[in-house]
Amino acid sequence: MSDTASPAVIRRADYAQPAFLIDSVALEFDLVPERTIVKNTMRLRRNPDGAPGARLELMGEALELVSVALNGVPHAEHRAHEHGLTVENLPDAFELTIVSACQPAENTTLSGLYVSSGNFFTQCEAEGFRRITYFLDRPDVMAIYTVTLRADKAAYPVLLSNGNLVEEGELPDGRHFAKWEDPFKKPSYLFALVAGKLVAIEERIRSGSGKEKLLQVWVEPHDLDKTRHAMDSLINSIRWDEARFGLELDLDRFMIVAVSDFNMGAMENKGLNIFNTKYVLANPETATDTDFANVEAVVGHEYFHNWTGNRITCRDWFQLSLKEGLTVFRDQEFSADMQGGDTDEAARAVKRIEDVRALRQFQFAEDAGPMAHPVRPESYVEINNFYTMTVYEKGAEVVRMYQTLFGRDGFRRGMDLYFKRHDGQAVTCDDFRLALADANGRDLTQFERWYSQAGTPRVSVRTAYDSAQRRYAVTLTQHYGDCAPAARETQTGPLLIPFALGLIGRDGRDVPLRLEGETQAAGTTRVLELTEAEQTFTFVDVAEAPLPSLLRNFSAPVVVEYDYTNDELAFLLAHDSDPFNRWEAGQRLATRELLALTARAAASEPLSLDDSVVAAFARVLTDESLSPAFRELALILPSEAYLAEQMAESNPAAVHAARQFMRKRLATALRAEWLAVYERHTASGPYEPTPKATGHRALKNLALAYLAELDDPVDAIRLANAQYDAANNMTDRAAALAALLAAATTAGAAAAQPALDDFYRRFENEPLVIDKWFAMQAMQRGSLDRRIIDVVGKLMAHPAFTLRNPNRARSLIFSFCTHNPAQFHAEDGSGYAFWAEQVIALDALNPQVAARLARSLELWRRYTPALRERMREALERVASQVKSRDVREVVEKALA
Ligand code: TRP
Ligand code: ZN
């Protein structure tokens, strides 16, 4: 079990090769929900590079040992214990057969072998395989697997595992079997099996070299009408990896299976990806445009792991970003290409903006708290706690920087060399960096700091224009500001920061760039390489004082400090040729205003917003030359969580008041414009999930959301009700319901109730839609006489609510605790008491999910004193009661 008295710290520096290697594994399963028997026959040999003479220490958890045999003969020299099985007196090479039992029906952790809706599933990453059988459950032990599944045929007609189906047939007593062989060696975390009543859609395609491939998406029968988009996304992923990276599908058969009880998004098991239903099932009636995009991204992500993760895997879990950062980067590029192709920079920027927004809101926050860690962590207590925004999203930014430094072609050369050198191996982040360096003839020693230093770097910018000399000097200074102690400890020196910059003239056009020492100007965006604590870059031939466009396309995961005036930001918002920075200018302008408003709200001073700010947003709203998707992104104000994070002392109530004030002001001042935009972007006709149609819906629904902010939201209520009734897709129906919930804050709860009730009845049999129903209510705005904690409390007792299903728990509890800050951080501490209760309850069922919820209080020290004190009490209560090392690591680090 993951319960231990004093959780041990695992350190990267302690890595040692395994004492034994496993060449092949034959697994036989007798699948019974209450007690499944697993017979595991392994061929082992001593590792010539391992510790000589060591005993065999197999990992095992929540297993019942039945028997051990050496080369077919019962072997008595073994001892089963809390963490596994020790076997002694072994030759240098041998066959070991272990029979054990586990209890899938009782397994609420969703790690190892478990039952969901009557079907069997596995989840092995990171350390779940040891809950299935005794094994060297570590990623640097790679073996060939043969798997035989036996089960009752009526209850489990479909039997799946990794690789190719080589045999199937009938057995006595209504049972049957299937035998699978995976031709590729793999680490145990990529093992998977699925058994149950499932159906599939299938496609046969030819891969780049002309081989036929069978593609399947397996779901429960009632979900078959929601599989088309996942299948299309899979085919697009296969094509994209061939075209962009020359990587072909290496198996004859590739399967995706959907399961409704799942801890995370999806899992890249070799040839048998297992997905949370949320990232597979989509049709227009049940899934929003965001859901469609997420399905595409996650299908791509798991598919891309086949090369970046499976063919080349991680030596140890400290190297997790080797596969995750790289694969997130690949899925981001895939989604951008699907949106805008190679060339439509504005369409590609939409994806970039969404990704950067998430990075800033969640990864920067992680870097600022007690869980701060480098992309390649130095230590952990529970590895499941390190599947983080830092490892995934900052890791992807680190990979992106290679591409920014070397260009797409240079990056591709590095990838090619990486596969040439390491295919079939378990390697490190250093191996990846060296392949990129060698392929491009560069020394990337300094670049390692991106993997070893935690905290969010800051780049301060000073500029000086010399009109006599026509020179423009840009001085960049890098530092970490006043960062979290957990991050400070890791910092050793300056980073290599690719800093993309452009200069904009008074006419709004880019100035051709010529650095001192260059013979002629080249291009209008330059990637400066900042390698020292401070460096000055001087541009020559600059005819007038330009306006700098800094860190174009967010070329490095840093905070840029530069004092733009409001007028300059408005100018950039109107003119920057870099679409990312155009958005960025609007966000800076809004953030500055909102933080000023927050300070006034905190001091109970009256709030007001300058007309020039309203005018800047009005220009975006009415600029028909901008795509609707871009306008929507530019008109969403920075989130409350992001704003609170920018304050010296976070004050969620003041942030909420400020942001609501600005939303209402923009709604009121631009009421006619919002109405016009709403009308203009309302489309009739069949639903299409294309980027263009998605953009129109997004802008229209943003208009509806703003109209719902008006003091008298009659228009919003009328339009939302009509939209709700007429909707032929979930994007419009859910947006209409959300607008009604928002309008209900002023118009009274009755304004939303009929639609809310209808929504439930209409989608009663669609769990993913009912998740939305819970989430929307948990995230709705409260008022003095209507606290959302009370709404949430009632919903906890709803017959459709259960803590056992992670999606459902997330939809209600996480939505409230992490996406409704103003209500969650209620002054009386009621939100925190609720949080503590739920963390403790979840911990008994599913430590991984409990630990995620536990993290929502980790920034407690950054809040106002009254809130801080209440948060500490709640954390202490959890610390005194939880059992799992997952939650203990989180709360102990928070309190330390
Ligand atoms: N490797 C998976 C991915 O990135 C994520 C993953 C890690 C996971 N551990 C898990 C998924 C546990 C489910 C449960 O795609
Ligand atoms: Zn992944």
PDB file of N, CA and C and ligand atoms in Angstrom, residues 110 123-126 189 262-268 274 298 301-302 305 320 323-324 328 384 387 392 848, ligand 1:
ATOM      1  N   LEU A 110      -7.614   2.908  -8.717  1.00  0.00           N
ATOM      2  CA  LEU A 110      -7.504   3.001 -10.184  1.00  0.00           C
ATOM      3  C   LEU A 110      -6.052   2.935 -10.639  1.00  0.00           C
ATOM      4  N   GLN A 123      -4.006   0.320 -15.138  1.00  0.00           N
ATOM      5  CA  GLN A 123      -3.231   1.563 -15.246  1.00  0.00           C
ATOM      6  C   GLN A 123      -1.913   1.304 -14.533  1.00  0.00           C
ATOM      7  N   CYS A 124      -0.825   1.317 -15.263  1.00  0.00           N
ATOM      8  CA  CYS A 124       0.467   0.930 -14.663  1.00  0.00           C
ATOM      9  C   CYS A 124       1.424   2.093 -14.431  1.00  0.00           C
ATOM     10  N   GLU A 125       1.380   3.144 -15.244  1.00  0.00           N
ATOM     11  CA  GLU A 125       2.273   4.258 -14.959  1.00  0.00           C
ATOM     12  C   GLU A 125       1.779   4.964 -13.696  1.00  0.00           C
ATOM     13  N   ALA A 126       2.689   5.327 -12.801  1.00  0.00           N
ATOM     14  CA  ALA A 126       4.104   5.068 -12.882  1.00  0.00           C
ATOM     15  C   ALA A 126       4.454   3.711 -12.240  1.00  0.00           C
ATOM     16  N   TYR A 189       5.602  -0.148 -17.099  1.00  0.00           N
ATOM     17  CA  TYR A 189       4.554   0.879 -16.982  1.00  0.00           C
ATOM     18  C   TYR A 189       3.716   0.988 -18.255  1.00  0.00           C
ATOM     19  N   PHE A 262     -11.050   6.957 -14.314  1.00  0.00           N
ATOM     20  CA  PHE A 262      -9.651   7.102 -14.712  1.00  0.00           C
ATOM     21  C   PHE A 262      -9.046   8.282 -13.974  1.00  0.00           C
ATOM     22  N   ASN A 263      -7.805   8.112 -13.518  1.00  0.00           N
ATOM     23  CA  ASN A 263      -7.202   9.159 -12.684  1.00  0.00           C
ATOM     24  C   ASN A 263      -6.769  10.388 -13.468  1.00  0.00           C
ATOM     25  N   MET A 264      -6.322  10.194 -14.706  1.00  0.00           N
ATOM     26  CA  MET A 264      -5.813  11.345 -15.455  1.00  0.00           C
ATOM     27  C   MET A 264      -6.490  11.414 -16.820  1.00  0.00           C
ATOM     28  N   GLY A 265      -5.757  11.946 -17.806  1.00  0.00           N
ATOM     29  CA  GLY A 265      -6.345  12.124 -19.135  1.00  0.00           C
ATOM     30  C   GLY A 265      -6.346  10.853 -19.966  1.00  0.00           C
ATOM     31  N   ALA A 266      -5.179  10.253 -20.117  1.00  0.00           N
ATOM     32  CA  ALA A 266      -5.062   9.062 -20.949  1.00  0.00           C
ATOM     33  C   ALA A 266      -3.686   8.452 -20.736  1.00  0.00           C
ATOM     34  N   MET A 267      -3.496   7.241 -21.280  1.00  0.00           N
ATOM     35  CA  MET A 267      -2.245   6.519 -21.043  1.00  0.00           C
ATOM     36  C   MET A 267      -1.781   5.829 -22.313  1.00  0.00           C
ATOM     37  N   GLU A 268      -0.491   5.971 -22.591  1.00  0.00           N
ATOM     38  CA  GLU A 268       0.091   5.582 -23.884  1.00  0.00           C
ATOM     39  C   GLU A 268       0.534   4.123 -23.966  1.00  0.00           C
ATOM     40  N   ILE A 274      -5.172   3.665 -23.285  1.00  0.00           N
ATOM     41  CA  ILE A 274      -6.402   3.696 -22.484  1.00  0.00           C
ATOM     42  C   ILE A 274      -6.695   5.144 -22.127  1.00  0.00           C
ATOM     43  N   VAL A 298      -5.296  15.098 -27.056  1.00  0.00           N
ATOM     44  CA  VAL A 298      -4.899  13.964 -26.215  1.00  0.00           C
ATOM     45  C   VAL A 298      -4.697  12.711 -27.059  1.00  0.00           C
ATOM     46  N   HIS A 301      -1.373  13.295 -28.431  1.00  0.00           N
ATOM     47  CA  HIS A 301      -0.359  13.145 -27.373  1.00  0.00           C
ATOM     48  C   HIS A 301      -0.023  11.670 -27.139  1.00  0.00           C
ATOM     49  N   GLU A 302      -1.044  10.863 -26.912  1.00  0.00           N
ATOM     50  CA  GLU A 302      -0.782   9.445 -26.596  1.00  0.00           C
ATOM     51  C   GLU A 302      -0.189   8.737 -27.808  1.00  0.00           C
ATOM     52  N   HIS A 305       3.474   9.512 -28.138  1.00  0.00           N
ATOM     53  CA  HIS A 305       4.301   8.803 -27.158  1.00  0.00           C
ATOM     54  C   HIS A 305       4.880   7.513 -27.741  1.00  0.00           C
ATOM     55  N   LEU A 320      11.153  12.088 -16.293  1.00  0.00           N
ATOM     56  CA  LEU A 320       9.799  12.069 -16.846  1.00  0.00           C
ATOM     57  C   LEU A 320       9.583  13.085 -17.969  1.00  0.00           C
ATOM     58  N   LYS A 323      10.012  12.324 -21.796  1.00  0.00           N
ATOM     59  CA  LYS A 323       8.907  11.891 -22.648  1.00  0.00           C
ATOM     60  C   LYS A 323       7.725  12.856 -22.586  1.00  0.00           C
ATOM     61  N   GLU A 324       7.454  13.432 -21.422  1.00  0.00           N
ATOM     62  CA  GLU A 324       6.241  14.258 -21.313  1.00  0.00           C
ATOM     63  C   GLU A 324       6.422  15.655 -21.899  1.00  0.00           C
ATOM     64  N   VAL A 328       4.294  16.702 -25.099  1.00  0.00           N
ATOM     65  CA  VAL A 328       3.390  17.862 -25.058  1.00  0.00           C
ATOM     66  C   VAL A 328       3.769  18.842 -26.169  1.00  0.00           C
ATOM     67  N   ASN A 384       3.803   9.979  -8.301  1.00  0.00           N
ATOM     68  CA  ASN A 384       2.547  10.456  -8.887  1.00  0.00           C
ATOM     69  C   ASN A 384       2.317  11.951  -8.647  1.00  0.00           C
ATOM     70  N   TYR A 387       3.688  14.422 -11.764  1.00  0.00           N
ATOM     71  CA  TYR A 387       3.078  14.580 -13.089  1.00  0.00           C
ATOM     72  C   TYR A 387       2.463  15.971 -13.086  1.00  0.00           C
ATOM     73  N   TYR A 392       5.347  18.751 -17.455  1.00  0.00           N
ATOM     74  CA  TYR A 392       4.653  18.695 -18.745  1.00  0.00           C
ATOM     75  C   TYR A 392       4.788  20.002 -19.521  1.00  0.00           C
ATOM     76  N   GLN A 848      -4.195   9.232  -5.356  1.00  0.00           N
ATOM     77  CA  GLN A 848      -3.716  10.095  -6.440  1.00  0.00           C
ATOM     78  C   GLN A 848      -4.643  11.293  -6.642  1.00  0.00           C
TER      79      GLN A 848
HETATM   80  N1  TRP B   1       1.669   9.133 -19.281  1.00  0.00           N
HETATM   81  C1  TRP B   1       0.345   9.638 -19.297  1.00  0.00           C
HETATM   82  C2  TRP B   1       0.322  10.776 -20.296  1.00  0.00           C
HETATM   83  O1  TRP B   1       1.001  11.739 -20.172  1.00  0.00           O
HETATM   84  C3  TRP B   1      -0.178  10.172 -18.033  1.00  0.00           C
HETATM   85  C4  TRP B   1      -0.192   9.321 -16.814  1.00  0.00           C
HETATM   86  C5  TRP B   1       0.775   9.185 -15.904  1.00  0.00           C
HETATM   87  C6  TRP B   1      -1.296   8.694 -16.251  1.00  0.00           C
HETATM   88  N2  TRP B   1       0.340   8.486 -14.815  1.00  0.00           N
HETATM   89  C7  TRP B   1      -0.928   8.192 -15.006  1.00  0.00           C
HETATM   90  C8  TRP B   1      -2.581   8.509 -16.693  1.00  0.00           C
HETATM   91  C9  TRP B   1      -1.819   7.558 -14.170  1.00  0.00           C
HETATM   92  C10 TRP B   1      -3.466   7.867 -15.864  1.00  0.00           C
HETATM   93  C11 TRP B   1      -3.100   7.413 -14.609  1.00  0.00           C
HETATM   94  O2  TRP B   1      -0.317  10.738 -21.271  1.00  0.00           O
END
